[in-house]
Each structure stands twice: as structure tokens, then as C-alpha cells.
Amino acid sequence: MRSGRNRRQSVVWKAVALLLAALAITAAIFSFSFEKPRRASPRITVSAVSSFNSSGVVPGPTVTAPSKSLGGVAANRDIWLAISWKFSDEERELNAVTVGGVPARRLVRSNEVPDSANSEIWMVSAGTGDALENTISVDIAFTFDGGNPSITTQVYRVTGASEIPAVSAAAGRDFSISITIPNKGVALISLIAPGTTSGSLSNVTEDFNGLCGKDFLGIHASKKSTFRQSVTARFSGSATAAFAAVALRRANSRFSKS
């Protein structure tokens, strides 16, 4: 009797072990299908390499920023885009962004859509093995669901960072936004203030601050940190603003989303 019981227990444990192994293999396959290996990096570098300002309303629904620099080629280079856009008396959505014909992906936006104004952050991989790996200058296209927009953009070249933000944040109508930056990380912040013509953003480095049309102020900024810290960027303008932000951590030796 004891021998039969032991055999049954052994069969049960083997079945459990096989099930756990199958789950582990499935998880690994799923992870690999969405992620790619990325070499560990001691630090993140971020450079504001180019920008675009439509200087008011331009024909849509697709707006093209011609010959924008992506910065120097690097094995683990990513291109991050801080984008602010506005329509006059229309509620719209930014449907797609392509960098040199390669689709970028949206990480965060300030307002749910449709809306008449929004700030967003998008990114595209541009390192070894990517379609843009040897590209240093491209046309960037922004496609909306109709209408004639006004738009500002800051292009960032980032190396050594995970392509999955450590955290993202959004504020639809406010005077500030807070985000926690990881150790040796960096934050990117995009702002649109559709009701004012001037203002600045505190506690960050303003990489772009420009008027786009009569009442559209766009600000795109970055913030590096050598230690884990919570940063609050405050807008000094007379009207509320819409914010989108991401905080990037260093790439590790395992995986980073592609």
C-alpha cells in the first residue's frame, strides 16, 4: 500500500514539475517575442538633437517635419519624441508617428482623446539591428484623424536606457507634474499650454520653449538624476498646461522591450 501511495505521489509531483516547466518555457517565449537583449550600460546619455515648430496651423491630416537629425549612430540608440499639438475648435487624435517611415509607439499622452490639445511622448528603436540603425537624418511624419493642426516636437537621442519606462505620468490641466527618476536615470517631459503665450518650466532643463501660433506654447524638457529622486516640474504661465512625462532607467543585461 505504501509503495502504491508513493508511486501516486511521485506521478503527481512529476506532473506538477512538468506543468511548471511548461509555464516557464511559455513565459520565456512570450518575453522574447516582445523584447530583445540589450547590453548593460553604466549610464544613460540623452541629447536634444533636433526640433520642429509648425509656427501655427498647417495643412493636415499629416504633418511632415523634414530632415530631422537623429544624432550619431550607436548600438543601443533610441529616439524619443516629445510632442505637443493643438487644433482650433476641433477635437482630434494623433493616430500615428513615423520616423523615416518606421512606426514609433506612443508611451503616454496628457489627455484622453479626442481633444483639442495634447502633449505626448513617443519612441522608436534606432540601434543595432533596427531599421534606423545607420540613419542620422530623417523625415518625421505625424498623422492625425483629420483637420489642420499646429505642432511642436523635440527629438531626443538616448543611449543606455531601457526602452520600457520605469514610470510614466500625465496631467491634463494643471500647473505642475511630478515623476520619480530612477538612480542614474533621466526624465523627459512634454508640455502644452494652449491658453498663454509665455511661461517656463522649473526644476528641469528646457530643451525647447516656443510659441506655435497665437496661443499655443510648447515646452519640452529633460532632467538627469544621479540618485533616485522625485522631481516636480512647475509651469509659470498664467494658464493651466497639459503634461506628459516618462522616467527612463538604465538598460540591464537581460531584456528591454523593442
CSV table of C-alpha atoms in Angstrom, one decimal:
chain,number,residue,atom,x,y,z
A,1,MET,CA,0.0,0.0,0.0
A,2,ARG,CA,2.7,2.4,0.9
A,3,SER,CA,4.6,1.7,-2.3
A,4,GLY,CA,1.4,2.4,-4.4
A,5,ARG,CA,0.9,5.6,-2.5
A,6,ASN,CA,4.5,6.7,-3.1
A,7,ARG,CA,4.2,5.9,-6.8
A,8,ARG,CA,1.0,8.0,-7.0
A,9,GLN,CA,2.7,10.9,-5.1
A,10,SER,CA,5.6,10.6,-7.5
A,11,VAL,CA,3.4,10.8,-10.5
A,12,VAL,CA,1.6,13.9,-9.1
A,13,TRP,CA,4.9,15.7,-8.3
A,14,LYS,CA,6.2,14.9,-11.8
A,15,ALA,CA,3.0,16.3,-13.3
A,16,VAL,CA,3.4,19.4,-11.3
A,17,ALA,CA,7.0,19.8,-12.3
A,18,LEU,CA,6.2,19.3,-15.9
A,19,LEU,CA,3.4,22.0,-15.7
A,20,LEU,CA,5.8,24.5,-14.0
A,21,ALA,CA,8.4,23.8,-16.7
A,22,ALA,CA,5.8,24.4,-19.4
A,23,LEU,CA,4.7,27.6,-17.9
A,24,ALA,CA,8.3,28.8,-17.6
A,25,ILE,CA,9.0,28.0,-21.2
A,26,THR,CA,5.8,29.8,-22.3
A,27,ALA,CA,6.7,32.9,-20.3
A,28,ALA,CA,10.2,32.9,-21.8
A,29,ILE,CA,8.9,32.6,-25.4
A,30,PHE,CA,6.3,35.4,-24.7
A,31,SER,CA,9.0,37.6,-23.3
A,32,PHE,CA,11.4,37.0,-26.1
A,33,SER,CA,8.7,37.7,-28.7
A,34,PHE,CA,8.3,41.3,-27.4
A,35,GLU,CA,11.8,42.0,-26.1
A,36,LYS,CA,15.3,41.9,-27.3
A,37,PRO,CA,18.6,41.6,-25.5
A,38,ARG,CA,20.3,44.9,-24.5
A,39,ARG,CA,23.8,45.2,-23.2
A,40,ALA,CA,24.1,46.6,-19.7
A,41,SER,CA,25.0,50.3,-19.6
A,42,PRO,CA,26.7,52.2,-16.7
A,43,ARG,CA,24.8,55.4,-17.6
A,44,ILE,CA,22.2,57.0,-19.8
A,45,THR,CA,23.1,59.7,-22.2
A,46,VAL,CA,20.4,62.0,-23.6
A,47,SER,CA,20.8,64.7,-26.2
A,48,ALA,CA,18.3,67.1,-27.7
A,49,VAL,CA,19.3,66.7,-31.3
A,50,SER,CA,16.6,68.5,-33.3
A,51,SER,CA,13.2,70.1,-33.0
A,52,PHE,CA,10.2,71.2,-35.1
A,53,ASN,CA,7.8,74.0,-34.8
A,54,SER,CA,5.0,74.4,-37.3
A,55,SER,CA,4.6,78.1,-36.2
A,56,GLY,CA,0.9,77.9,-36.3
A,57,VAL,CA,-1.8,75.9,-38.2
A,58,VAL,CA,-0.6,73.9,-41.2
A,59,PRO,CA,-2.4,71.6,-43.6
A,60,GLY,CA,-3.3,68.2,-42.3
A,61,PRO,CA,-4.1,65.5,-41.5
A,62,THR,CA,-0.4,64.5,-42.0
A,63,VAL,CA,2.3,67.0,-41.0
A,64,THR,CA,5.9,66.2,-42.0
A,65,ALA,CA,9.0,67.6,-40.2
A,66,PRO,CA,11.7,67.3,-42.9
A,67,SER,CA,15.3,66.3,-42.4
A,68,LYS,CA,15.4,66.0,-38.6
A,69,SER,CA,18.6,64.9,-37.0
A,70,LEU,CA,18.7,61.6,-35.0
A,71,GLY,CA,22.2,62.2,-33.7
A,72,GLY,CA,25.1,59.8,-34.1
A,73,VAL,CA,24.8,56.1,-34.7
A,74,ALA,CA,25.1,53.9,-31.6
A,75,ALA,CA,24.5,50.3,-30.8
A,76,ASN,CA,21.8,50.9,-28.2
A,77,ARG,CA,20.4,54.2,-29.5
A,78,ASP,CA,16.7,55.0,-29.2
A,79,ILE,CA,14.8,58.1,-30.5
A,80,TRP,CA,12.3,59.7,-28.1
A,81,LEU,CA,9.9,62.3,-29.3
A,82,ALA,CA,8.2,64.9,-27.1
A,83,ILE,CA,5.2,66.2,-29.0
A,84,SER,CA,2.6,68.9,-28.4
A,85,TRP,CA,-0.3,69.6,-30.7
A,86,LYS,CA,-3.4,71.7,-31.0
A,87,PHE,CA,-6.5,72.2,-33.1
A,88,SER,CA,-8.7,75.2,-33.4
A,89,ASP,CA,-12.2,74.4,-32.2
A,90,GLU,CA,-11.8,70.7,-33.1
A,91,GLU,CA,-11.3,67.6,-31.1
A,92,ARG,CA,-8.8,65.2,-32.7
A,93,GLU,CA,-6.3,62.4,-32.2
A,94,LEU,CA,-2.7,61.8,-33.2
A,95,ASN,CA,-3.1,58.3,-34.8
A,96,ALA,CA,0.5,57.6,-35.9
A,97,VAL,CA,4.1,58.9,-35.9
A,98,THR,CA,6.7,57.5,-38.3
A,99,VAL,CA,10.4,58.2,-38.2
A,100,GLY,CA,12.0,57.7,-41.6
A,101,GLY,CA,9.0,55.6,-42.4
A,102,VAL,CA,9.4,53.4,-39.3
A,103,PRO,CA,6.4,53.4,-37.0
A,104,ALA,CA,7.1,54.8,-33.5
A,105,ARG,CA,5.0,53.9,-30.5
A,106,ARG,CA,3.2,56.1,-28.0
A,107,LEU,CA,4.2,55.8,-24.3
A,108,VAL,CA,2.0,58.4,-22.7
A,109,ARG,CA,-0.3,61.3,-23.5
A,110,SER,CA,-1.7,64.0,-21.3
A,111,ASN,CA,-5.4,63.9,-22.2
A,112,GLU,CA,-7.7,61.2,-23.3
A,113,VAL,CA,-8.8,61.7,-26.9
A,114,PRO,CA,-10.5,63.2,-28.8
A,115,ASP,CA,-9.3,66.5,-27.5
A,116,SER,CA,-8.4,69.9,-29.0
A,117,ALA,CA,-4.9,69.9,-27.5
A,118,ASN,CA,-2.5,67.3,-26.2
A,119,SER,CA,1.1,66.5,-25.1
A,120,GLU,CA,2.5,63.1,-25.9
A,121,ILE,CA,5.8,61.1,-25.8
A,122,TRP,CA,6.6,58.5,-28.4
A,123,MET,CA,9.8,56.4,-29.2
A,124,VAL,CA,11.4,54.2,-31.8
A,125,SER,CA,14.4,51.9,-31.6
A,126,ALA,CA,17.3,53.1,-33.7
A,127,GLY,CA,20.2,50.9,-32.6
A,128,THR,CA,22.0,47.8,-34.0
A,129,GLY,CA,19.6,45.5,-35.9
A,130,ASP,CA,16.9,48.2,-36.2
A,131,ALA,CA,15.7,49.7,-39.5
A,132,LEU,CA,17.2,53.0,-38.5
A,133,GLU,CA,20.5,51.7,-37.2
A,134,ASN,CA,22.6,53.7,-39.7
A,135,THR,CA,20.3,56.6,-40.1
A,136,ILE,CA,21.3,60.1,-38.9
A,137,SER,CA,18.7,62.3,-40.6
A,138,VAL,CA,15.0,61.5,-41.5
A,139,ASP,CA,11.6,63.0,-42.2
A,140,ILE,CA,9.2,62.6,-39.3
A,141,ALA,CA,5.5,62.3,-40.1
A,142,PHE,CA,2.6,63.0,-37.7
A,143,THR,CA,-0.8,61.7,-38.9
A,144,PHE,CA,-4.0,62.9,-37.2
A,145,ASP,CA,-7.5,61.8,-37.8
A,146,GLY,CA,-8.3,64.9,-39.8
A,147,GLY,CA,-8.1,68.7,-39.7
A,148,ASN,CA,-5.3,71.2,-39.7
A,149,PRO,CA,-3.1,71.0,-36.6
A,150,SER,CA,-0.3,73.1,-35.1
A,151,ILE,CA,2.5,71.1,-33.6
A,152,THR,CA,5.9,71.3,-31.8
A,153,THR,CA,8.4,68.4,-31.3
A,154,GLN,CA,11.7,67.8,-29.6
A,155,VAL,CA,13.8,64.9,-30.8
A,156,TYR,CA,16.0,63.2,-28.2
A,157,ARG,CA,18.8,60.7,-28.9
A,158,VAL,CA,19.0,58.4,-25.9
A,159,THR,CA,21.6,55.6,-25.3
A,160,GLY,CA,22.0,53.2,-22.4
A,161,ALA,CA,18.3,53.3,-21.4
A,162,SER,CA,15.7,50.6,-21.2
A,163,GLU,CA,13.0,51.0,-23.8
A,164,ILE,CA,10.4,50.3,-21.1
A,165,PRO,CA,10.0,53.5,-19.0
A,166,ALA,CA,10.4,53.0,-15.2
A,167,VAL,CA,7.3,55.1,-14.8
A,168,SER,CA,5.1,57.5,-16.8
A,169,ALA,CA,2.9,60.4,-15.7
A,170,ALA,CA,0.3,62.6,-17.2
A,171,ALA,CA,-1.7,65.7,-16.1
A,172,GLY,CA,-4.5,67.0,-18.3
A,173,ARG,CA,-4.9,70.5,-16.9
A,174,ASP,CA,-2.6,71.6,-14.1
A,175,PHE,CA,0.4,73.8,-13.2
A,176,SER,CA,2.8,71.0,-12.4
A,177,ILE,CA,3.7,67.4,-12.8
A,178,SER,CA,5.7,65.1,-10.5
A,179,ILE,CA,7.7,62.0,-11.5
A,180,THR,CA,10.3,59.8,-9.8
A,181,ILE,CA,13.5,59.3,-11.7
A,182,PRO,CA,15.5,56.1,-11.0
A,183,ASN,CA,19.1,56.1,-9.9
A,184,LYS,CA,21.3,57.4,-12.8
A,185,GLY,CA,18.1,57.8,-14.8
A,186,VAL,CA,16.5,60.6,-16.9
A,187,ALA,CA,13.1,62.1,-17.2
A,188,LEU,CA,11.5,63.5,-20.4
A,189,ILE,CA,8.6,66.0,-20.1
A,190,SER,CA,6.3,67.4,-22.7
A,191,LEU,CA,4.0,70.4,-22.1
A,192,ILE,CA,1.4,72.3,-24.0
A,193,ALA,CA,-0.2,75.5,-22.6
A,194,PRO,CA,-3.0,76.4,-25.1
A,195,GLY,CA,-4.1,79.5,-23.2
A,196,THR,CA,-1.0,81.5,-22.8
A,197,THR,CA,1.9,82.9,-24.9
A,198,SER,CA,4.7,82.7,-22.3
A,199,GLY,CA,6.0,80.7,-19.3
A,200,SER,CA,8.7,78.4,-18.2
A,201,LEU,CA,9.2,75.0,-16.5
A,202,SER,CA,11.2,74.8,-13.3
A,203,ASN,CA,13.5,72.1,-12.0
A,204,VAL,CA,14.3,70.7,-15.4
A,205,THR,CA,16.4,71.6,-18.5
A,206,GLU,CA,14.2,73.3,-21.1
A,207,ASP,CA,15.3,71.9,-24.5
A,208,PHE,CA,12.5,73.6,-26.4
A,209,ASN,CA,10.3,76.6,-25.4
A,210,GLY,CA,8.5,78.1,-28.3
A,211,LEU,CA,5.3,79.8,-29.3
A,212,CYS,CA,3.3,78.0,-32.0
A,213,GLY,CA,0.6,80.2,-33.3
A,214,LYS,CA,-1.3,82.8,-31.3
A,215,ASP,CA,-2.0,80.9,-28.1
A,216,PHE,CA,0.0,77.7,-28.1
A,217,LEU,CA,3.1,77.4,-26.0
A,218,GLY,CA,5.1,74.2,-26.3
A,219,ILE,CA,7.8,73.2,-23.8
A,220,HIS,CA,9.9,70.0,-24.0
A,221,ALA,CA,12.3,69.3,-21.2
A,222,SER,CA,14.7,66.7,-19.7
A,223,LYS,CA,16.1,66.0,-16.2
A,224,LYS,CA,19.0,63.8,-15.3
A,225,SER,CA,19.5,62.3,-11.8
A,226,THR,CA,22.5,60.6,-10.2
A,227,PHE,CA,20.3,59.2,-7.4
A,228,ARG,CA,16.6,58.2,-7.1
A,229,GLN,CA,14.6,61.3,-6.7
A,230,SER,CA,11.1,62.7,-7.1
A,231,VAL,CA,11.0,65.8,-9.3
A,232,THR,CA,8.2,68.3,-9.6
A,233,ALA,CA,8.3,70.5,-12.7
A,234,ARG,CA,6.2,73.6,-12.3
A,235,PHE,CA,4.8,75.8,-15.0
A,236,SER,CA,5.0,79.6,-14.5
A,237,GLY,CA,2.5,80.6,-17.1
A,238,SER,CA,-0.9,82.3,-16.5
A,239,ALA,CA,-3.0,79.3,-17.7
A,240,THR,CA,-3.0,75.6,-16.9
A,241,ALA,CA,-1.0,73.2,-19.0
A,242,ALA,CA,-1.2,69.6,-20.1
A,243,PHE,CA,1.8,67.4,-19.3
A,244,ALA,CA,3.2,64.0,-20.4
A,245,ALA,CA,6.3,62.5,-18.8
A,246,VAL,CA,8.4,59.4,-18.7
A,247,ALA,CA,11.3,58.4,-16.5
A,248,LEU,CA,13.9,56.1,-18.0
A,249,ARG,CA,16.1,53.6,-16.2
A,250,ARG,CA,19.4,52.2,-17.3
A,251,ALA,CA,19.4,49.2,-19.6
A,252,ASN,CA,20.1,45.9,-17.9
A,253,SER,CA,21.9,42.8,-19.1
A,254,ARG,CA,18.7,40.9,-19.6
A,255,PHE,CA,15.9,42.4,-21.7
A,256,SER,CA,14.5,45.7,-22.9
A,257,LYS,CA,11.3,46.0,-24.9
A,258,SER,CA,11.7,46.5,-28.6
